[in-house]
Coordinates of C-alpha atoms in Angstrom, one line a residue:
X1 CA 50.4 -74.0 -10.5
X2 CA 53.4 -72.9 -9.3
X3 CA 55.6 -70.7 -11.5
X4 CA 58.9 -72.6 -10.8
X5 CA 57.1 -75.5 -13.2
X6 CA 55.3 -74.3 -15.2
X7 CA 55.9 -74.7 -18.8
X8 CA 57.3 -71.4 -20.7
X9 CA 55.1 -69.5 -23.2
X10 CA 55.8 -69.1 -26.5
X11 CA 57.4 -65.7 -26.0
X12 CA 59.2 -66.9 -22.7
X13 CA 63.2 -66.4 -23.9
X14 CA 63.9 -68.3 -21.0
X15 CA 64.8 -72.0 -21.3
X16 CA 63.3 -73.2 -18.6
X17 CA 60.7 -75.9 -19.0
X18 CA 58.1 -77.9 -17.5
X19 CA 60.8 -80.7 -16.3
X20 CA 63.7 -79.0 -15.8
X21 CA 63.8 -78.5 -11.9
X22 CA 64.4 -80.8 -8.6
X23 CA 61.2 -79.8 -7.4
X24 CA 59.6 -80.6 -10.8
X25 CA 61.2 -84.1 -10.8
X26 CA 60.9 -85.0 -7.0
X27 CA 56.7 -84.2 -8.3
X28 CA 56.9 -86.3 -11.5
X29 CA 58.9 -89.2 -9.5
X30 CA 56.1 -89.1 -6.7
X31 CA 53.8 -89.7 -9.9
X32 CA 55.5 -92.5 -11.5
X33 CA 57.0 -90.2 -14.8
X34 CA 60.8 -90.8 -14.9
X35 CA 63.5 -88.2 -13.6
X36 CA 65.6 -89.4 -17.0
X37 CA 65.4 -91.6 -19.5
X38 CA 68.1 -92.8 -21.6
X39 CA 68.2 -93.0 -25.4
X40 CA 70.7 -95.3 -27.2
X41 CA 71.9 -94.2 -30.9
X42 CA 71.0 -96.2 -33.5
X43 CA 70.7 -96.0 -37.0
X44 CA 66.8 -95.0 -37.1
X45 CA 65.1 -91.9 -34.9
X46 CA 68.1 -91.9 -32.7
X47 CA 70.7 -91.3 -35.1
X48 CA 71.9 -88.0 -33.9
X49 CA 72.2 -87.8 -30.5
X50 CA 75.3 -87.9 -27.9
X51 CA 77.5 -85.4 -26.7
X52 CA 79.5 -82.2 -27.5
X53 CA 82.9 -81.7 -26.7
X54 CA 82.1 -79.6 -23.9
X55 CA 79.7 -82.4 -22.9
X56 CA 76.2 -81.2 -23.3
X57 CA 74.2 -83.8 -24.5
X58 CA 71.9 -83.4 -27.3
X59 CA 69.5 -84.5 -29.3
X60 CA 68.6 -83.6 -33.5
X61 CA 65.4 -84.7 -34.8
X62 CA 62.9 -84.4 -37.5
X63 CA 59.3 -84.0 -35.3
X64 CA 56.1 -83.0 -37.1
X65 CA 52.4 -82.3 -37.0
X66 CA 50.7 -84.8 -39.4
X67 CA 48.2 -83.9 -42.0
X68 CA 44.8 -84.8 -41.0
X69 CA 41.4 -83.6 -40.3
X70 CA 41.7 -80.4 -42.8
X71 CA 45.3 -79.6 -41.1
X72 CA 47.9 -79.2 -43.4
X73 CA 50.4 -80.2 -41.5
X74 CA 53.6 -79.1 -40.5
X75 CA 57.7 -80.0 -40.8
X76 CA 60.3 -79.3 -38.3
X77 CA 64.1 -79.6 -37.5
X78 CA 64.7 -79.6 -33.8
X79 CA 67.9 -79.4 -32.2
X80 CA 67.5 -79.9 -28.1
X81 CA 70.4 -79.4 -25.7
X82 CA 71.0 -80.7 -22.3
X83 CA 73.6 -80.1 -19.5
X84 CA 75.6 -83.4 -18.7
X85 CA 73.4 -84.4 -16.1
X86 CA 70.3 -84.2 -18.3
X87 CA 68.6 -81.2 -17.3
X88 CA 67.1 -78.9 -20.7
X89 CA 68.6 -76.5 -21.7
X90 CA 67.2 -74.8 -24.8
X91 CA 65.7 -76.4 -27.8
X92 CA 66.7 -74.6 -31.7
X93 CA 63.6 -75.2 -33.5
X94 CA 62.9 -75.0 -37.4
X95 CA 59.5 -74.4 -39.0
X96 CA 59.2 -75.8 -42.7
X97 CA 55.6 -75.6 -43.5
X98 CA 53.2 -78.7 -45.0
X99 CA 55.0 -82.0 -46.1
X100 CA 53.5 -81.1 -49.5
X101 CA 54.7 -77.5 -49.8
X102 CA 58.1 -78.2 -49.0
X103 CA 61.6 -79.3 -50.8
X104 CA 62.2 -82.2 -48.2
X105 CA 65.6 -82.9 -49.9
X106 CA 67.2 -79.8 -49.8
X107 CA 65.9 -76.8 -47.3
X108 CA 64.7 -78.9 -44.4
X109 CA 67.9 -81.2 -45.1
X110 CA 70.4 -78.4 -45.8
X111 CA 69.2 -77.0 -42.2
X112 CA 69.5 -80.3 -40.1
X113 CA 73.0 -80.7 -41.4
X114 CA 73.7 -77.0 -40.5
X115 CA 72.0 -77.7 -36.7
X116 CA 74.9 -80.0 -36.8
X117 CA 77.8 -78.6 -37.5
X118 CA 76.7 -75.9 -35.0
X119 CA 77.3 -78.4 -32.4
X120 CA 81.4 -78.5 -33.4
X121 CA 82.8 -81.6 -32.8
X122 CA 80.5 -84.2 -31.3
X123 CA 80.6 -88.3 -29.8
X124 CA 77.3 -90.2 -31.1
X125 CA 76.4 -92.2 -28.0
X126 CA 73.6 -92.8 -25.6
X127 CA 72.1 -89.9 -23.6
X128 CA 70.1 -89.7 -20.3
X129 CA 67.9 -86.6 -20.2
X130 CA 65.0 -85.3 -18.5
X131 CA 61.7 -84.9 -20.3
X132 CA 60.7 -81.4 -21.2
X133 CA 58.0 -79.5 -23.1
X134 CA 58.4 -76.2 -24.9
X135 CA 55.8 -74.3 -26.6
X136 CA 56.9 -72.7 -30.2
X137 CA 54.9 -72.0 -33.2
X138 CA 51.7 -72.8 -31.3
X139 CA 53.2 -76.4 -30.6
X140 CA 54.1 -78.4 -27.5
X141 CA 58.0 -79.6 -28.2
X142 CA 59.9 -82.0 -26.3
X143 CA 60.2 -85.7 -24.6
X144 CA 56.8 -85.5 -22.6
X145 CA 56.0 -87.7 -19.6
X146 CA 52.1 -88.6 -19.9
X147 CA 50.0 -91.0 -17.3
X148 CA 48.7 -94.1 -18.8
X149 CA 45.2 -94.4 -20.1
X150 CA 44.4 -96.5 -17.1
X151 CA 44.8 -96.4 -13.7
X152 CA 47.2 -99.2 -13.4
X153 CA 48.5 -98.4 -16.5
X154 CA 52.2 -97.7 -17.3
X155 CA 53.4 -93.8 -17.8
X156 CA 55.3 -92.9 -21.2
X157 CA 57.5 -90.6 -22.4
X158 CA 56.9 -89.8 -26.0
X159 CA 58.7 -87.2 -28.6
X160 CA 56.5 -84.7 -29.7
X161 CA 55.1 -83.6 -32.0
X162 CA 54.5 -86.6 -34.3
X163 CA 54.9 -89.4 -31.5
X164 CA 56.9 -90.8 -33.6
X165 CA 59.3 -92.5 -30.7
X166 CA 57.8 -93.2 -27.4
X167 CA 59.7 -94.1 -23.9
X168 CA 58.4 -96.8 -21.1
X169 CA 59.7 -98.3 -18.3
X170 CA 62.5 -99.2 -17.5
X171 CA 63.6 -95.9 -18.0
X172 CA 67.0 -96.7 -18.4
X173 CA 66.8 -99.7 -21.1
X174 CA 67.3 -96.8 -23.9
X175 CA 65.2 -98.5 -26.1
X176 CA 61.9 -96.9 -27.7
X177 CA 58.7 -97.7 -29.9
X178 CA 58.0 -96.2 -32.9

């Protein structure tokens, strides 16, 4: 694979990613994964994202790693950042540990807020981003473009980990399942 897209280790500082390039997007177009997709705030999963006053776009989310098969889990704040045309930037990532271990109302709470206010002043709105994968804590981040299951079938672009919002065409409706 070429180094220009390949997706940074975990001890890459860079913030680079897997999506981040024109040649990496000219390659996921010719495959049928979007160059953006745009998310709409709402009052749900979407709740924080828009732009800063210098206008980076961003995006602050809750993603997780469920509890199953003998995993405990895992809880995370994630903060990513885009330029104003879309392309990642960096993503400020939180571990908390198990769901069942944790103080959900105050330290993982306490740290979105502060992931916030880091951000100065900011305009809730719709963003258009790329998707994007980073690797941290020995899990794959990001909005990542995956093939259907089927030949014919449709691509996605879901929020990992937890899929807990996921992206299909038109790319540019803003709209996601859950």
């Amino acid at each position: 694979m070429d180094d220009d897209i390949a997706p940074p280790s975990s001890n890459d500082p860079s913030p680079r990613s897997g999506h981040d390039n024109a040649v990496c997007r000219l390659i996921c177009a010719a495959m049928g994964a979007p160059g953006l997709i745009a998310i709409d705030h709402d009052d749900y999963h979407a709740e924080h994202v828009g732009r800063t006053a210098d206008g980076r776009q961003f995006f602050l989310t809750t993603p997780f790693e469920p509890a199953m098969d003998g995993q405990e889990g895992n809880e995370f704040v994630a903060l990513f950042l885009f330029d104003p045309s879309g392309r990642f930037l960096e993503a400020r990532i939180d571990e908390f540990g198990p769901r069942g271990t944790m103080n959900q109302d105050s330290r993982r709470r306490d740290r979105y807020e502060a992931r916030l206010r880091e951000l100065g002043e900011v305009t809730f709105t719709r963003i258009e981003v790329a998707p994007f994968a980073v690797e941290q804590f020995g899990t794959t981040f990001g909005l990542v473009a995956r093939p259907g299951d089927g030949e014919d079938d449709p691509w996605w672009v879901e929020l990992h980990p937890g899929n807990y919002m996921a992206f299909s065409e038109p790319w540019d409706s803003g709209e996601y399942d859950t």
